[in-house]
């Protein structure tokens, strides 16, 4: 497989390096398998001969025209944490050439992939419309608002849909590169992950901070503060709406618009977050923790933890 990795001014250093290192590692380790897959021919391309990364390092690139003959175009993230600045960048003239490159690749039916903030560039180019995608969990509310034509699932670490692969938060670049290796050889992907000491992370849910997501909407932020005070009680969504001075319908719309979910599920996420924290930081029995987060039976919490975090209560406690 011939792969073009786009380097551009402001690219996230670790994202670019992670992709190159994982694919280089896969090439180096493939001969350890009895039936090795073909090698990956990786070329770092750019719009200029030299580009400057987000951390100020200079990367030498091959002409971007070489991406026209590759089997996959990889676009690492932009080193930008501020949502407004990120959206302004990916929608503005500074990213116009990159957007055109992505569109041209899909018109040739060349698969494209990105992670973290780079998923905004793909969405801005339109290649994610009507498809499923993931992105950094903390940017999901902004992504969902700007790109309603994309079905976003921020709990996923990697997702592929219609020739476009997306991955989650910054170090999801590692997961993205391993997913590319796994497409050719699951055994080799597992081998590379073991050498790099990378655990399988199918979900971002265990890393999500619900309060951070809530801050993007005043109504949701107020409800989140109210719900945290009452997590150890049966919670009525109607009571919560009344307490923050809005109608239940307004609250439901705010949660759906920001998080793509319901108030009930958001409260469950808050309970999972607190239970996970207590499991990691205290020696409380699970049944005691369950009552502290509003569940009468420990098994209810046990099932919810596995569903939302992809792991067990015991594994969370060992961490």
PDB file of C-alpha atoms in Angstrom:
ATOM      1  CA  UNK A   1       0.000   0.000   0.000  1.00  0.00           C
ATOM      2  CA  UNK A   2       1.235   3.468  -0.918  1.00  0.00           C
ATOM      3  CA  UNK A   3       0.303   6.000   1.753  1.00  0.00           C
ATOM      4  CA  UNK A   4       0.582   9.780   1.593  1.00  0.00           C
ATOM      5  CA  UNK A   5       0.774  11.561   4.970  1.00  0.00           C
ATOM      6  CA  UNK A   6       0.016  15.258   4.691  1.00  0.00           C
ATOM      7  CA  UNK A   7       2.256  17.607   6.679  1.00  0.00           C
ATOM      8  CA  UNK A   8       1.174  21.232   6.811  1.00  0.00           C
ATOM      9  CA  UNK A   9       1.915  24.350   8.825  1.00  0.00           C
ATOM     10  CA  UNK A  10       0.573  23.903  12.353  1.00  0.00           C
ATOM     11  CA  UNK A  11       0.282  20.117  12.173  1.00  0.00           C
ATOM     12  CA  UNK A  12       0.157  18.353  15.541  1.00  0.00           C
ATOM     13  CA  UNK A  13       3.669  16.995  16.052  1.00  0.00           C
ATOM     14  CA  UNK A  14       2.754  13.868  18.009  1.00  0.00           C
ATOM     15  CA  UNK A  15      -0.020  13.015  15.560  1.00  0.00           C
ATOM     16  CA  UNK A  16       2.286  13.173  12.560  1.00  0.00           C
ATOM     17  CA  UNK A  17       5.045  11.278  14.387  1.00  0.00           C
ATOM     18  CA  UNK A  18       2.691   8.600  15.730  1.00  0.00           C
ATOM     19  CA  UNK A  19       1.420   7.747  12.262  1.00  0.00           C
ATOM     20  CA  UNK A  20       4.922   7.586  10.809  1.00  0.00           C
ATOM     21  CA  UNK A  21       6.343   5.601  13.751  1.00  0.00           C
ATOM     22  CA  UNK A  22       3.571   2.990  13.833  1.00  0.00           C
ATOM     23  CA  UNK A  23       3.725   2.380  10.096  1.00  0.00           C
ATOM     24  CA  UNK A  24       7.536   2.246  10.197  1.00  0.00           C
ATOM     25  CA  UNK A  25       7.309  -0.211  13.078  1.00  0.00           C
ATOM     26  CA  UNK A  26       4.878  -2.364  11.111  1.00  0.00           C
ATOM     27  CA  UNK A  27       7.275  -2.428   8.164  1.00  0.00           C
ATOM     28  CA  UNK A  28      10.142  -3.408  10.456  1.00  0.00           C
ATOM     29  CA  UNK A  29       8.220  -6.176  12.212  1.00  0.00           C
ATOM     30  CA  UNK A  30       6.328  -7.664   9.279  1.00  0.00           C
ATOM     31  CA  UNK A  31       9.158 -10.094   8.495  1.00  0.00           C
ATOM     32  CA  UNK A  32       8.677 -11.667  11.936  1.00  0.00           C
ATOM     33  CA  UNK A  33       5.448 -13.218  10.664  1.00  0.00           C
ATOM     34  CA  UNK A  34       5.444 -16.498   8.711  1.00  0.00           C
ATOM     35  CA  UNK A  35       3.215 -14.896   6.060  1.00  0.00           C
ATOM     36  CA  UNK A  36       4.014 -11.171   6.157  1.00  0.00           C
ATOM     37  CA  UNK A  37       1.685  -8.667   4.484  1.00  0.00           C
ATOM     38  CA  UNK A  38       3.061  -6.341   1.809  1.00  0.00           C
ATOM     39  CA  UNK A  39       5.037  -3.357   3.051  1.00  0.00           C
ATOM     40  CA  UNK A  40       3.594   0.120   3.454  1.00  0.00           C
ATOM     41  CA  UNK A  41       5.322   2.722   1.297  1.00  0.00           C
ATOM     42  CA  UNK A  42       4.861   5.941   3.241  1.00  0.00           C
ATOM     43  CA  UNK A  43       5.542   9.407   1.787  1.00  0.00           C
ATOM     44  CA  UNK A  44       5.210  12.636   3.750  1.00  0.00           C
ATOM     45  CA  UNK A  45       3.789  15.213   1.357  1.00  0.00           C
ATOM     46  CA  UNK A  46       3.217  18.949   1.699  1.00  0.00           C
ATOM     47  CA  UNK A  47       2.222  22.079  -0.191  1.00  0.00           C
ATOM     48  CA  UNK A  48       5.718  23.468   0.347  1.00  0.00           C
ATOM     49  CA  UNK A  49       9.119  21.813   0.493  1.00  0.00           C
ATOM     50  CA  UNK A  50       9.392  22.659   4.181  1.00  0.00           C
ATOM     51  CA  UNK A  51       6.535  23.094   6.624  1.00  0.00           C
ATOM     52  CA  UNK A  52       6.560  24.157  10.260  1.00  0.00           C
ATOM     53  CA  UNK A  53       4.735  22.036  12.810  1.00  0.00           C
ATOM     54  CA  UNK A  54       2.633  23.286  15.684  1.00  0.00           C
ATOM     55  CA  UNK A  55       5.638  22.972  18.007  1.00  0.00           C
ATOM     56  CA  UNK A  56       7.876  24.859  15.589  1.00  0.00           C
ATOM     57  CA  UNK A  57       9.810  21.970  14.065  1.00  0.00           C
ATOM     58  CA  UNK A  58      10.571  21.948  10.355  1.00  0.00           C
ATOM     59  CA  UNK A  59       9.497  18.943   8.290  1.00  0.00           C
ATOM     60  CA  UNK A  60      10.761  18.322   4.771  1.00  0.00           C
ATOM     61  CA  UNK A  61       8.085  17.011   2.417  1.00  0.00           C
ATOM     62  CA  UNK A  62       7.654  15.582  -1.036  1.00  0.00           C
ATOM     63  CA  UNK A  63       5.400  17.422  -3.523  1.00  0.00           C
ATOM     64  CA  UNK A  64       1.731  17.079  -2.638  1.00  0.00           C
ATOM     65  CA  UNK A  65       1.075  15.892  -6.208  1.00  0.00           C
ATOM     66  CA  UNK A  66       2.449  12.510  -5.143  1.00  0.00           C
ATOM     67  CA  UNK A  67      -0.765  11.990  -3.169  1.00  0.00           C
ATOM     68  CA  UNK A  68      -2.567  11.533  -6.489  1.00  0.00           C
ATOM     69  CA  UNK A  69      -1.089   8.049  -6.952  1.00  0.00           C
ATOM     70  CA  UNK A  70      -1.377   6.717  -3.422  1.00  0.00           C
ATOM     71  CA  UNK A  71      -3.810   4.187  -1.982  1.00  0.00           C
ATOM     72  CA  UNK A  72      -4.559   6.178   1.156  1.00  0.00           C
ATOM     73  CA  UNK A  73      -4.357   9.830   2.201  1.00  0.00           C
ATOM     74  CA  UNK A  74      -3.675  10.415   5.898  1.00  0.00           C
ATOM     75  CA  UNK A  75      -4.298  13.870   7.378  1.00  0.00           C
ATOM     76  CA  UNK A  76      -2.902  14.336  10.905  1.00  0.00           C
ATOM     77  CA  UNK A  77      -4.523  16.782  13.317  1.00  0.00           C
ATOM     78  CA  UNK A  78      -4.010  20.511  13.573  1.00  0.00           C
ATOM     79  CA  UNK A  79      -2.320  21.653  16.792  1.00  0.00           C
ATOM     80  CA  UNK A  80      -5.260  23.769  17.955  1.00  0.00           C
ATOM     81  CA  UNK A  81      -7.304  23.200  21.119  1.00  0.00           C
ATOM     82  CA  UNK A  82      -9.619  26.235  20.936  1.00  0.00           C
ATOM     83  CA  UNK A  83     -12.857  25.250  19.149  1.00  0.00           C
ATOM     84  CA  UNK A  84     -13.537  28.677  17.621  1.00  0.00           C
ATOM     85  CA  UNK A  85      -9.986  29.013  16.329  1.00  0.00           C
ATOM     86  CA  UNK A  86     -10.066  25.447  15.011  1.00  0.00           C
ATOM     87  CA  UNK A  87     -13.276  26.011  13.050  1.00  0.00           C
ATOM     88  CA  UNK A  88     -12.001  29.330  11.725  1.00  0.00           C
ATOM     89  CA  UNK A  89      -8.814  27.638  10.512  1.00  0.00           C
ATOM     90  CA  UNK A  90     -10.371  24.601   8.811  1.00  0.00           C
ATOM     91  CA  UNK A  91     -13.017  26.759   7.119  1.00  0.00           C
ATOM     92  CA  UNK A  92     -10.674  29.591   6.125  1.00  0.00           C
ATOM     93  CA  UNK A  93      -8.198  30.247   3.325  1.00  0.00           C
ATOM     94  CA  UNK A  94      -5.281  28.671   5.231  1.00  0.00           C
ATOM     95  CA  UNK A  95      -6.874  25.242   4.808  1.00  0.00           C
ATOM     96  CA  UNK A  96      -8.368  25.684   1.345  1.00  0.00           C
ATOM     97  CA  UNK A  97      -5.637  23.674  -0.401  1.00  0.00           C
ATOM     98  CA  UNK A  98      -5.957  20.835   2.115  1.00  0.00           C
ATOM     99  CA  UNK A  99      -9.732  20.746   1.651  1.00  0.00           C
ATOM    100  CA  UNK A 100      -9.306  20.549  -2.105  1.00  0.00           C
ATOM    101  CA  UNK A 101      -6.775  17.746  -1.691  1.00  0.00           C
ATOM    102  CA  UNK A 102      -9.204  15.724   0.433  1.00  0.00           C
ATOM    103  CA  UNK A 103     -12.077  16.265  -2.007  1.00  0.00           C
ATOM    104  CA  UNK A 104      -9.904  15.285  -4.976  1.00  0.00           C
ATOM    105  CA  UNK A 105      -8.796  12.106  -3.197  1.00  0.00           C
ATOM    106  CA  UNK A 106     -12.388  11.037  -2.590  1.00  0.00           C
ATOM    107  CA  UNK A 107     -13.340  11.888  -6.173  1.00  0.00           C
ATOM    108  CA  UNK A 108     -10.646   9.397  -7.217  1.00  0.00           C
ATOM    109  CA  UNK A 109     -12.158   6.997  -4.650  1.00  0.00           C
ATOM    110  CA  UNK A 110      -8.928   7.104  -2.651  1.00  0.00           C
ATOM    111  CA  UNK A 111      -9.614   6.372   1.048  1.00  0.00           C
ATOM    112  CA  UNK A 112      -8.806   9.191   3.465  1.00  0.00           C
ATOM    113  CA  UNK A 113      -8.223   9.128   7.212  1.00  0.00           C
ATOM    114  CA  UNK A 114      -7.693  11.568  10.042  1.00  0.00           C
ATOM    115  CA  UNK A 115      -7.831  11.905  13.823  1.00  0.00           C
ATOM    116  CA  UNK A 116      -8.636  14.462  16.508  1.00  0.00           C
ATOM    117  CA  UNK A 117      -8.937  18.008  15.122  1.00  0.00           C
ATOM    118  CA  UNK A 118      -8.140  16.719  11.638  1.00  0.00           C
ATOM    119  CA  UNK A 119     -11.637  15.250  11.479  1.00  0.00           C
ATOM    120  CA  UNK A 120     -12.955  18.833  11.337  1.00  0.00           C
ATOM    121  CA  UNK A 121     -10.971  19.372   8.151  1.00  0.00           C
ATOM    122  CA  UNK A 122     -12.522  16.265   6.593  1.00  0.00           C
ATOM    123  CA  UNK A 123     -15.998  17.350   7.673  1.00  0.00           C
ATOM    124  CA  UNK A 124     -15.429  20.881   6.373  1.00  0.00           C
ATOM    125  CA  UNK A 125     -14.490  19.450   2.979  1.00  0.00           C
ATOM    126  CA  UNK A 126     -17.827  17.607   2.871  1.00  0.00           C
ATOM    127  CA  UNK A 127     -16.451  14.077   2.553  1.00  0.00           C
ATOM    128  CA  UNK A 128     -18.089  13.026   5.842  1.00  0.00           C
ATOM    129  CA  UNK A 129     -21.611  14.113   4.916  1.00  0.00           C
ATOM    130  CA  UNK A 130     -24.009  11.205   5.335  1.00  0.00           C
ATOM    131  CA  UNK A 131     -21.327   9.093   6.999  1.00  0.00           C
ATOM    132  CA  UNK A 132     -20.468   8.013  10.519  1.00  0.00           C
ATOM    133  CA  UNK A 133     -17.426   9.503  12.207  1.00  0.00           C
ATOM    134  CA  UNK A 134     -15.737  10.072  15.516  1.00  0.00           C
ATOM    135  CA  UNK A 135     -13.609  12.918  16.850  1.00  0.00           C
ATOM    136  CA  UNK A 136     -12.055  14.109  20.097  1.00  0.00           C
ATOM    137  CA  UNK A 137     -14.698  13.619  22.791  1.00  0.00           C
ATOM    138  CA  UNK A 138     -14.236  17.179  24.099  1.00  0.00           C
ATOM    139  CA  UNK A 139     -14.804  18.693  20.640  1.00  0.00           C
ATOM    140  CA  UNK A 140     -17.891  16.627  19.830  1.00  0.00           C
ATOM    141  CA  UNK A 141     -20.477  19.292  20.803  1.00  0.00           C
ATOM    142  CA  UNK A 142     -18.867  21.784  18.417  1.00  0.00           C
ATOM    143  CA  UNK A 143     -18.529  19.169  15.672  1.00  0.00           C
ATOM    144  CA  UNK A 144     -22.166  18.103  16.045  1.00  0.00           C
ATOM    145  CA  UNK A 145     -23.401  21.684  15.830  1.00  0.00           C
ATOM    146  CA  UNK A 146     -21.352  22.633  12.766  1.00  0.00           C
ATOM    147  CA  UNK A 147     -21.713  19.384  10.800  1.00  0.00           C
ATOM    148  CA  UNK A 148     -25.283  18.094  11.284  1.00  0.00           C
ATOM    149  CA  UNK A 149     -25.011  15.962   8.131  1.00  0.00           C
ATOM    150  CA  UNK A 150     -22.406  13.768   9.872  1.00  0.00           C
ATOM    151  CA  UNK A 151     -23.433  11.066  12.351  1.00  0.00           C
ATOM    152  CA  UNK A 152     -20.909  11.570  15.118  1.00  0.00           C
ATOM    153  CA  UNK A 153     -20.170   9.009  17.830  1.00  0.00           C
ATOM    154  CA  UNK A 154     -17.511  10.473  20.086  1.00  0.00           C
ATOM    155  CA  UNK A 155     -17.371   7.352  22.249  1.00  0.00           C
ATOM    156  CA  UNK A 156     -15.670   5.420  19.466  1.00  0.00           C
ATOM    157  CA  UNK A 157     -11.897   5.458  19.154  1.00  0.00           C
ATOM    158  CA  UNK A 158     -11.834   4.593  15.434  1.00  0.00           C
ATOM    159  CA  UNK A 159     -14.632   4.372  12.914  1.00  0.00           C
ATOM    160  CA  UNK A 160     -14.719   3.748   9.148  1.00  0.00           C
ATOM    161  CA  UNK A 161     -17.567   4.724   6.873  1.00  0.00           C
ATOM    162  CA  UNK A 162     -17.706   4.935   3.095  1.00  0.00           C
ATOM    163  CA  UNK A 163     -13.951   5.075   2.537  1.00  0.00           C
ATOM    164  CA  UNK A 164     -13.280   7.603   5.306  1.00  0.00           C
ATOM    165  CA  UNK A 165     -11.667   6.566   8.595  1.00  0.00           C
ATOM    166  CA  UNK A 166     -11.667   8.839  11.634  1.00  0.00           C
ATOM    167  CA  UNK A 167     -10.169   8.482  15.102  1.00  0.00           C
ATOM    168  CA  UNK A 168     -10.585  10.163  18.475  1.00  0.00           C
ATOM    169  CA  UNK A 169      -8.489  12.486  20.593  1.00  0.00           C
ATOM    170  CA  UNK A 170      -4.870  13.448  20.026  1.00  0.00           C
ATOM    171  CA  UNK A 171      -3.161  10.139  20.733  1.00  0.00           C
ATOM    172  CA  UNK A 172      -5.902   8.420  18.772  1.00  0.00           C
ATOM    173  CA  UNK A 173      -3.403   8.807  15.914  1.00  0.00           C
ATOM    174  CA  UNK A 174      -1.777   5.658  17.298  1.00  0.00           C
ATOM    175  CA  UNK A 175      -5.095   3.826  17.169  1.00  0.00           C
ATOM    176  CA  UNK A 176      -5.694   5.160  13.656  1.00  0.00           C
ATOM    177  CA  UNK A 177      -2.334   3.894  12.397  1.00  0.00           C
ATOM    178  CA  UNK A 178      -2.849   0.510  14.072  1.00  0.00           C
ATOM    179  CA  UNK A 179      -6.291   0.284  12.450  1.00  0.00           C
ATOM    180  CA  UNK A 180      -4.661   0.807   9.059  1.00  0.00           C
ATOM    181  CA  UNK A 181      -2.163  -1.969   9.795  1.00  0.00           C
ATOM    182  CA  UNK A 182      -4.998  -4.173  11.049  1.00  0.00           C
ATOM    183  CA  UNK A 183      -6.792  -3.853   7.712  1.00  0.00           C
ATOM    184  CA  UNK A 184      -3.934  -5.802   6.130  1.00  0.00           C
ATOM    185  CA  UNK A 185      -2.854  -7.964   9.068  1.00  0.00           C
ATOM    186  CA  UNK A 186      -4.579  -8.171  12.456  1.00  0.00           C
ATOM    187  CA  UNK A 187      -1.702 -10.309  13.725  1.00  0.00           C
ATOM    188  CA  UNK A 188       0.875  -7.694  12.777  1.00  0.00           C
ATOM    189  CA  UNK A 189      -1.216  -4.912  14.338  1.00  0.00           C
ATOM    190  CA  UNK A 190      -1.306  -6.852  17.605  1.00  0.00           C
ATOM    191  CA  UNK A 191       2.456  -7.429  17.412  1.00  0.00           C
ATOM    192  CA  UNK A 192       3.183  -3.737  16.858  1.00  0.00           C
ATOM    193  CA  UNK A 193       0.853  -2.781  19.713  1.00  0.00           C
ATOM    194  CA  UNK A 194       2.708  -5.145  22.061  1.00  0.00           C
ATOM    195  CA  UNK A 195       6.106  -3.751  21.122  1.00  0.00           C
ATOM    196  CA  UNK A 196       4.845  -0.201  21.587  1.00  0.00           C
ATOM    197  CA  UNK A 197       2.973  -1.168  24.790  1.00  0.00           C
ATOM    198  CA  UNK A 198      -0.324   0.170  23.481  1.00  0.00           C
ATOM    199  CA  UNK A 199      -3.507  -1.239  24.996  1.00  0.00           C
ATOM    200  CA  UNK A 200      -6.546  -1.751  22.812  1.00  0.00           C
ATOM    201  CA  UNK A 201      -8.877   1.228  23.268  1.00  0.00           C
ATOM    202  CA  UNK A 202     -12.130   0.690  21.375  1.00  0.00           C
ATOM    203  CA  UNK A 203     -13.864   3.537  23.193  1.00  0.00           C
ATOM    204  CA  UNK A 204     -13.122   7.061  24.436  1.00  0.00           C
ATOM    205  CA  UNK A 205     -15.953   6.853  26.964  1.00  0.00           C
ATOM    206  CA  UNK A 206     -13.659   6.066  29.897  1.00  0.00           C
ATOM    207  CA  UNK A 207     -11.773   9.323  29.273  1.00  0.00           C
ATOM    208  CA  UNK A 208     -14.762  11.612  28.842  1.00  0.00           C
ATOM    209  CA  UNK A 209     -15.239  14.448  31.330  1.00  0.00           C
ATOM    210  CA  UNK A 210     -18.947  15.231  31.245  1.00  0.00           C
ATOM    211  CA  UNK A 211     -18.504  18.648  32.862  1.00  0.00           C
ATOM    212  CA  UNK A 212     -16.211  19.711  30.025  1.00  0.00           C
ATOM    213  CA  UNK A 213     -18.823  18.770  27.442  1.00  0.00           C
ATOM    214  CA  UNK A 214     -21.580  20.573  29.344  1.00  0.00           C
ATOM    215  CA  UNK A 215     -19.751  23.912  29.376  1.00  0.00           C
ATOM    216  CA  UNK A 216     -20.446  24.467  25.686  1.00  0.00           C
ATOM    217  CA  UNK A 217     -24.143  25.194  26.463  1.00  0.00           C
ATOM    218  CA  UNK A 218     -25.422  27.320  29.398  1.00  0.00           C
ATOM    219  CA  UNK A 219     -28.611  25.273  29.887  1.00  0.00           C
ATOM    220  CA  UNK A 220     -26.708  22.017  29.888  1.00  0.00           C
ATOM    221  CA  UNK A 221     -24.053  23.429  32.225  1.00  0.00           C
ATOM    222  CA  UNK A 222     -26.737  24.460  34.732  1.00  0.00           C
ATOM    223  CA  UNK A 223     -28.423  21.067  34.554  1.00  0.00           C
ATOM    224  CA  UNK A 224     -25.069  19.303  34.974  1.00  0.00           C
ATOM    225  CA  UNK A 225     -24.365  21.257  38.172  1.00  0.00           C
ATOM    226  CA  UNK A 226     -27.845  20.460  39.542  1.00  0.00           C
ATOM    227  CA  UNK A 227     -27.598  16.762  38.628  1.00  0.00           C
ATOM    228  CA  UNK A 228     -24.234  16.316  40.343  1.00  0.00           C
ATOM    229  CA  UNK A 229     -25.738  17.493  43.629  1.00  0.00           C
ATOM    230  CA  UNK A 230     -28.502  14.880  43.324  1.00  0.00           C
ATOM    231  CA  UNK A 231     -26.597  11.914  41.870  1.00  0.00           C
ATOM    232  CA  UNK A 232     -27.264   9.756  44.944  1.00  0.00           C
ATOM    233  CA  UNK A 233     -31.034  10.257  44.569  1.00  0.00           C
ATOM    234  CA  UNK A 234     -33.659   9.202  42.012  1.00  0.00           C
ATOM    235  CA  UNK A 235     -33.444  12.043  39.470  1.00  0.00           C
ATOM    236  CA  UNK A 236     -36.494  13.486  37.748  1.00  0.00           C
ATOM    237  CA  UNK A 237     -35.681  15.300  34.522  1.00  0.00           C
ATOM    238  CA  UNK A 238     -38.787  17.455  35.015  1.00  0.00           C
ATOM    239  CA  UNK A 239     -37.538  18.474  38.480  1.00  0.00           C
ATOM    240  CA  UNK A 240     -34.118  19.268  37.051  1.00  0.00           C
ATOM    241  CA  UNK A 241     -35.591  21.453  34.330  1.00  0.00           C
ATOM    242  CA  UNK A 242     -37.749  23.293  36.864  1.00  0.00           C
ATOM    243  CA  UNK A 243     -34.743  23.798  39.165  1.00  0.00           C
ATOM    244  CA  UNK A 244     -32.733  25.563  36.451  1.00  0.00           C
ATOM    245  CA  UNK A 245     -35.689  27.588  35.181  1.00  0.00           C
ATOM    246  CA  UNK A 246     -36.428  25.996  31.811  1.00  0.00           C
ATOM    247  CA  UNK A 247     -39.092  23.680  30.428  1.00  0.00           C
ATOM    248  CA  UNK A 248     -38.406  19.969  30.154  1.00  0.00           C
ATOM    249  CA  UNK A 249     -38.653  20.270  26.374  1.00  0.00           C
ATOM    250  CA  UNK A 250     -36.048  23.055  26.344  1.00  0.00           C
ATOM    251  CA  UNK A 251     -33.704  20.931  28.434  1.00  0.00           C
ATOM    252  CA  UNK A 252     -34.176  17.936  26.168  1.00  0.00           C
ATOM    253  CA  UNK A 253     -33.430  20.062  23.104  1.00  0.00           C
ATOM    254  CA  UNK A 254     -30.296  21.513  24.705  1.00  0.00           C
ATOM    255  CA  UNK A 255     -28.919  18.076  25.576  1.00  0.00           C
ATOM    256  CA  UNK A 256     -29.784  16.641  22.163  1.00  0.00           C
ATOM    257  CA  UNK A 257     -28.284  19.626  20.328  1.00  0.00           C
ATOM    258  CA  UNK A 258     -25.048  19.589  22.321  1.00  0.00           C
ATOM    259  CA  UNK A 259     -24.452  15.920  23.079  1.00  0.00           C
ATOM    260  CA  UNK A 260     -26.690  14.079  20.631  1.00  0.00           C
ATOM    261  CA  UNK A 261     -28.307  12.192  23.503  1.00  0.00           C
ATOM    262  CA  UNK A 262     -31.050  12.486  26.139  1.00  0.00           C
ATOM    263  CA  UNK A 263     -30.998  14.026  29.640  1.00  0.00           C
ATOM    264  CA  UNK A 264     -31.468  10.540  31.127  1.00  0.00           C
ATOM    265  CA  UNK A 265     -28.422   9.201  29.324  1.00  0.00           C
ATOM    266  CA  UNK A 266     -26.412  12.278  30.296  1.00  0.00           C
ATOM    267  CA  UNK A 267     -27.237  11.665  33.963  1.00  0.00           C
ATOM    268  CA  UNK A 268     -26.136   8.054  33.516  1.00  0.00           C
ATOM    269  CA  UNK A 269     -22.840   9.326  32.094  1.00  0.00           C
ATOM    270  CA  UNK A 270     -22.357  11.537  35.154  1.00  0.00           C
ATOM    271  CA  UNK A 271     -23.027   8.555  37.411  1.00  0.00           C
ATOM    272  CA  UNK A 272     -20.557   6.393  35.499  1.00  0.00           C
ATOM    273  CA  UNK A 273     -17.950   9.150  35.720  1.00  0.00           C
ATOM    274  CA  UNK A 274     -18.309   9.462  39.503  1.00  0.00           C
ATOM    275  CA  UNK A 275     -18.434   5.698  40.040  1.00  0.00           C
ATOM    276  CA  UNK A 276     -15.273   5.243  37.958  1.00  0.00           C
ATOM    277  CA  UNK A 277     -13.509   7.906  40.030  1.00  0.00           C
ATOM    278  CA  UNK A 278     -14.542   6.240  43.304  1.00  0.00           C
ATOM    279  CA  UNK A 279     -13.414   2.826  42.053  1.00  0.00           C
ATOM    280  CA  UNK A 280      -9.981   4.198  41.168  1.00  0.00           C
ATOM    281  CA  UNK A 281      -9.453   6.316  44.258  1.00  0.00           C
ATOM    282  CA  UNK A 282     -11.199   4.559  47.163  1.00  0.00           C
ATOM    283  CA  UNK A 283     -11.606   1.098  48.626  1.00  0.00           C
ATOM    284  CA  UNK A 284     -15.400   1.354  48.866  1.00  0.00           C
ATOM    285  CA  UNK A 285     -17.314  -1.831  47.959  1.00  0.00           C
ATOM    286  CA  UNK A 286     -19.200  -1.666  44.685  1.00  0.00           C
ATOM    287  CA  UNK A 287     -22.596  -1.790  46.391  1.00  0.00           C
ATOM    288  CA  UNK A 288     -21.700   1.298  48.462  1.00  0.00           C
ATOM    289  CA  UNK A 289     -20.495   3.125  45.346  1.00  0.00           C
ATOM    290  CA  UNK A 290     -23.689   2.134  43.531  1.00  0.00           C
ATOM    291  CA  UNK A 291     -25.818   3.787  46.221  1.00  0.00           C
ATOM    292  CA  UNK A 292     -23.644   6.919  46.129  1.00  0.00           C
ATOM    293  CA  UNK A 293     -24.432   7.320  42.435  1.00  0.00           C
ATOM    294  CA  UNK A 294     -28.132   6.565  42.692  1.00  0.00           C
ATOM    295  CA  UNK A 295     -28.417   2.819  42.084  1.00  0.00           C
ATOM    296  CA  UNK A 296     -29.955   0.439  44.579  1.00  0.00           C
ATOM    297  CA  UNK A 297     -28.256  -2.633  43.153  1.00  0.00           C
ATOM    298  CA  UNK A 298     -24.560  -2.996  42.371  1.00  0.00           C
ATOM    299  CA  UNK A 299     -25.302  -5.149  39.341  1.00  0.00           C
ATOM    300  CA  UNK A 300     -27.094  -2.236  37.643  1.00  0.00           C
ATOM    301  CA  UNK A 301     -23.941  -0.164  37.970  1.00  0.00           C
ATOM    302  CA  UNK A 302     -21.732  -3.085  36.928  1.00  0.00           C
ATOM    303  CA  UNK A 303     -23.665  -3.492  33.664  1.00  0.00           C
ATOM    304  CA  UNK A 304     -23.657   0.251  32.972  1.00  0.00           C
ATOM    305  CA  UNK A 305     -19.903   0.520  33.557  1.00  0.00           C
ATOM    306  CA  UNK A 306     -19.188  -2.225  31.056  1.00  0.00           C
ATOM    307  CA  UNK A 307     -21.578  -0.726  28.517  1.00  0.00           C
ATOM    308  CA  UNK A 308     -20.214   2.837  28.744  1.00  0.00           C
ATOM    309  CA  UNK A 309     -16.511   2.293  29.439  1.00  0.00           C
ATOM    310  CA  UNK A 310     -15.893  -1.045  27.751  1.00  0.00           C
ATOM    311  CA  UNK A 311     -14.325  -2.406  30.918  1.00  0.00           C
ATOM    312  CA  UNK A 312     -15.314  -3.941  34.244  1.00  0.00           C
ATOM    313  CA  UNK A 313     -15.533  -2.482  37.729  1.00  0.00           C
ATOM    314  CA  UNK A 314     -12.624  -4.692  38.767  1.00  0.00           C
ATOM    315  CA  UNK A 315     -10.422  -3.420  35.944  1.00  0.00           C
ATOM    316  CA  UNK A 316     -11.256   0.188  36.805  1.00  0.00           C
ATOM    317  CA  UNK A 317     -10.312  -0.472  40.429  1.00  0.00           C
ATOM    318  CA  UNK A 318      -6.965  -2.001  39.433  1.00  0.00           C
ATOM    319  CA  UNK A 319      -6.135   1.172  37.520  1.00  0.00           C
TER     320      UNK A 319
END
